[in-house]
């Protein structure tokens, strides 16, 4: 018998998280890093349709050797950019 008991139970799940990469200008990367940018707006093309809540995105600078990893915590789809803009005030 071990000092802490004979049995242990772990609750587990299959990790379905995916990793993606996305290029950003350095000023946008800096805003993510300092917390002033918390959303990214993109065309919902085939590549972006693969990104789900819980996935991680490596944002890579298009101008310097710099990157930051972020976690997708919410995903919203809109019929058009006009509809999207109605939900968000200008940054």
PDB file of C-alpha atoms in Angstrom:
ATOM      1  CA  UNK A   1       0.000   0.000   0.000  1.00  0.00           C
ATOM      2  CA  UNK A   2       1.373   3.400  -0.947  1.00  0.00           C
ATOM      3  CA  UNK A   3       1.539   6.261   1.522  1.00  0.00           C
ATOM      4  CA  UNK A   4      -1.236   8.155  -0.325  1.00  0.00           C
ATOM      5  CA  UNK A   5      -3.646   5.278  -1.010  1.00  0.00           C
ATOM      6  CA  UNK A   6      -4.027   2.363  -3.364  1.00  0.00           C
ATOM      7  CA  UNK A   7      -5.984   3.872  -6.234  1.00  0.00           C
ATOM      8  CA  UNK A   8      -6.330   7.043  -8.194  1.00  0.00           C
ATOM      9  CA  UNK A   9      -8.880   8.083 -10.795  1.00  0.00           C
ATOM     10  CA  UNK A  10      -8.162  10.569 -13.592  1.00  0.00           C
ATOM     11  CA  UNK A  11     -10.860  12.128 -15.744  1.00  0.00           C
ATOM     12  CA  UNK A  12      -9.461  12.364 -19.258  1.00  0.00           C
ATOM     13  CA  UNK A  13     -10.652  13.240 -22.730  1.00  0.00           C
ATOM     14  CA  UNK A  14      -9.186  12.921 -26.174  1.00  0.00           C
ATOM     15  CA  UNK A  15      -7.461  16.158 -27.065  1.00  0.00           C
ATOM     16  CA  UNK A  16      -8.998  17.427 -30.290  1.00  0.00           C
ATOM     17  CA  UNK A  17      -7.299  20.832 -30.197  1.00  0.00           C
ATOM     18  CA  UNK A  18      -5.629  21.853 -33.437  1.00  0.00           C
ATOM     19  CA  UNK A  19      -2.773  24.264 -34.107  1.00  0.00           C
ATOM     20  CA  UNK A  20      -2.922  26.909 -36.816  1.00  0.00           C
ATOM     21  CA  UNK A  21      -0.637  29.697 -38.062  1.00  0.00           C
ATOM     22  CA  UNK A  22      -1.655  33.176 -39.096  1.00  0.00           C
ATOM     23  CA  UNK A  23       0.481  36.026 -40.408  1.00  0.00           C
ATOM     24  CA  UNK A  24       0.038  39.469 -38.831  1.00  0.00           C
ATOM     25  CA  UNK A  25       1.784  42.814 -39.132  1.00  0.00           C
ATOM     26  CA  UNK A  26       4.136  43.485 -36.224  1.00  0.00           C
ATOM     27  CA  UNK A  27       2.003  46.327 -34.804  1.00  0.00           C
ATOM     28  CA  UNK A  28      -0.960  43.927 -34.513  1.00  0.00           C
ATOM     29  CA  UNK A  29       1.238  41.312 -32.828  1.00  0.00           C
ATOM     30  CA  UNK A  30       2.387  43.953 -30.333  1.00  0.00           C
ATOM     31  CA  UNK A  31      -1.246  44.850 -29.579  1.00  0.00           C
ATOM     32  CA  UNK A  32      -2.063  41.210 -28.872  1.00  0.00           C
ATOM     33  CA  UNK A  33       0.979  40.972 -26.602  1.00  0.00           C
ATOM     34  CA  UNK A  34       0.073  44.097 -24.583  1.00  0.00           C
ATOM     35  CA  UNK A  35      -3.615  43.135 -24.380  1.00  0.00           C
ATOM     36  CA  UNK A  36      -5.141  45.944 -26.443  1.00  0.00           C
ATOM     37  CA  UNK A  37      -6.133  43.564 -29.292  1.00  0.00           C
ATOM     38  CA  UNK A  38      -8.355  40.640 -28.340  1.00  0.00           C
ATOM     39  CA  UNK A  39     -10.227  39.844 -31.556  1.00  0.00           C
ATOM     40  CA  UNK A  40      -9.134  39.054 -35.093  1.00  0.00           C
ATOM     41  CA  UNK A  41     -11.481  39.568 -38.027  1.00  0.00           C
ATOM     42  CA  UNK A  42     -10.920  37.435 -41.115  1.00  0.00           C
ATOM     43  CA  UNK A  43     -12.740  36.267 -44.195  1.00  0.00           C
ATOM     44  CA  UNK A  44     -14.331  32.917 -43.356  1.00  0.00           C
ATOM     45  CA  UNK A  45     -12.406  31.096 -46.071  1.00  0.00           C
ATOM     46  CA  UNK A  46     -11.623  27.379 -46.127  1.00  0.00           C
ATOM     47  CA  UNK A  47      -8.546  27.812 -43.900  1.00  0.00           C
ATOM     48  CA  UNK A  48     -10.418  29.834 -41.211  1.00  0.00           C
ATOM     49  CA  UNK A  49     -13.356  27.406 -41.228  1.00  0.00           C
ATOM     50  CA  UNK A  50     -10.977  24.854 -39.691  1.00  0.00           C
ATOM     51  CA  UNK A  51     -10.330  27.036 -36.598  1.00  0.00           C
ATOM     52  CA  UNK A  52     -12.503  26.070 -33.627  1.00  0.00           C
ATOM     53  CA  UNK A  53     -12.903  27.152 -30.004  1.00  0.00           C
ATOM     54  CA  UNK A  54     -10.101  25.563 -27.985  1.00  0.00           C
ATOM     55  CA  UNK A  55      -7.612  25.612 -30.862  1.00  0.00           C
ATOM     56  CA  UNK A  56      -4.339  27.504 -30.661  1.00  0.00           C
ATOM     57  CA  UNK A  57      -3.086  29.956 -33.263  1.00  0.00           C
ATOM     58  CA  UNK A  58       0.566  30.887 -33.676  1.00  0.00           C
ATOM     59  CA  UNK A  59       0.472  34.508 -34.875  1.00  0.00           C
ATOM     60  CA  UNK A  60       3.634  35.155 -36.854  1.00  0.00           C
ATOM     61  CA  UNK A  61       4.950  38.599 -37.696  1.00  0.00           C
ATOM     62  CA  UNK A  62       5.127  39.288 -41.412  1.00  0.00           C
ATOM     63  CA  UNK A  63       7.945  41.812 -40.912  1.00  0.00           C
ATOM     64  CA  UNK A  64      10.150  40.476 -38.080  1.00  0.00           C
ATOM     65  CA  UNK A  65      11.163  37.202 -36.497  1.00  0.00           C
ATOM     66  CA  UNK A  66       8.484  37.330 -33.822  1.00  0.00           C
ATOM     67  CA  UNK A  67       5.415  35.331 -32.907  1.00  0.00           C
ATOM     68  CA  UNK A  68       2.890  34.767 -30.140  1.00  0.00           C
ATOM     69  CA  UNK A  69       0.586  31.849 -29.404  1.00  0.00           C
ATOM     70  CA  UNK A  70      -3.069  32.540 -28.612  1.00  0.00           C
ATOM     71  CA  UNK A  71      -6.042  30.402 -27.605  1.00  0.00           C
ATOM     72  CA  UNK A  72      -9.359  30.670 -29.462  1.00  0.00           C
ATOM     73  CA  UNK A  73     -12.001  31.259 -26.785  1.00  0.00           C
ATOM     74  CA  UNK A  74     -14.907  32.344 -28.986  1.00  0.00           C
ATOM     75  CA  UNK A  75     -15.861  32.046 -32.643  1.00  0.00           C
ATOM     76  CA  UNK A  76     -18.616  34.056 -34.300  1.00  0.00           C
ATOM     77  CA  UNK A  77     -19.734  33.703 -37.907  1.00  0.00           C
ATOM     78  CA  UNK A  78     -21.559  36.419 -39.822  1.00  0.00           C
ATOM     79  CA  UNK A  79     -23.318  36.553 -43.174  1.00  0.00           C
ATOM     80  CA  UNK A  80     -21.235  39.597 -44.164  1.00  0.00           C
ATOM     81  CA  UNK A  81     -18.618  42.010 -42.867  1.00  0.00           C
ATOM     82  CA  UNK A  82     -21.385  44.617 -42.572  1.00  0.00           C
ATOM     83  CA  UNK A  83     -23.203  42.360 -40.101  1.00  0.00           C
ATOM     84  CA  UNK A  84     -19.977  41.739 -38.215  1.00  0.00           C
ATOM     85  CA  UNK A  85     -19.270  45.474 -37.903  1.00  0.00           C
ATOM     86  CA  UNK A  86     -22.693  46.035 -36.351  1.00  0.00           C
ATOM     87  CA  UNK A  87     -21.577  43.904 -33.360  1.00  0.00           C
ATOM     88  CA  UNK A  88     -18.221  45.622 -32.801  1.00  0.00           C
ATOM     89  CA  UNK A  89     -17.437  49.256 -32.140  1.00  0.00           C
ATOM     90  CA  UNK A  90     -14.314  50.651 -33.844  1.00  0.00           C
ATOM     91  CA  UNK A  91     -11.084  49.863 -32.026  1.00  0.00           C
TER      92      UNK A  91
END
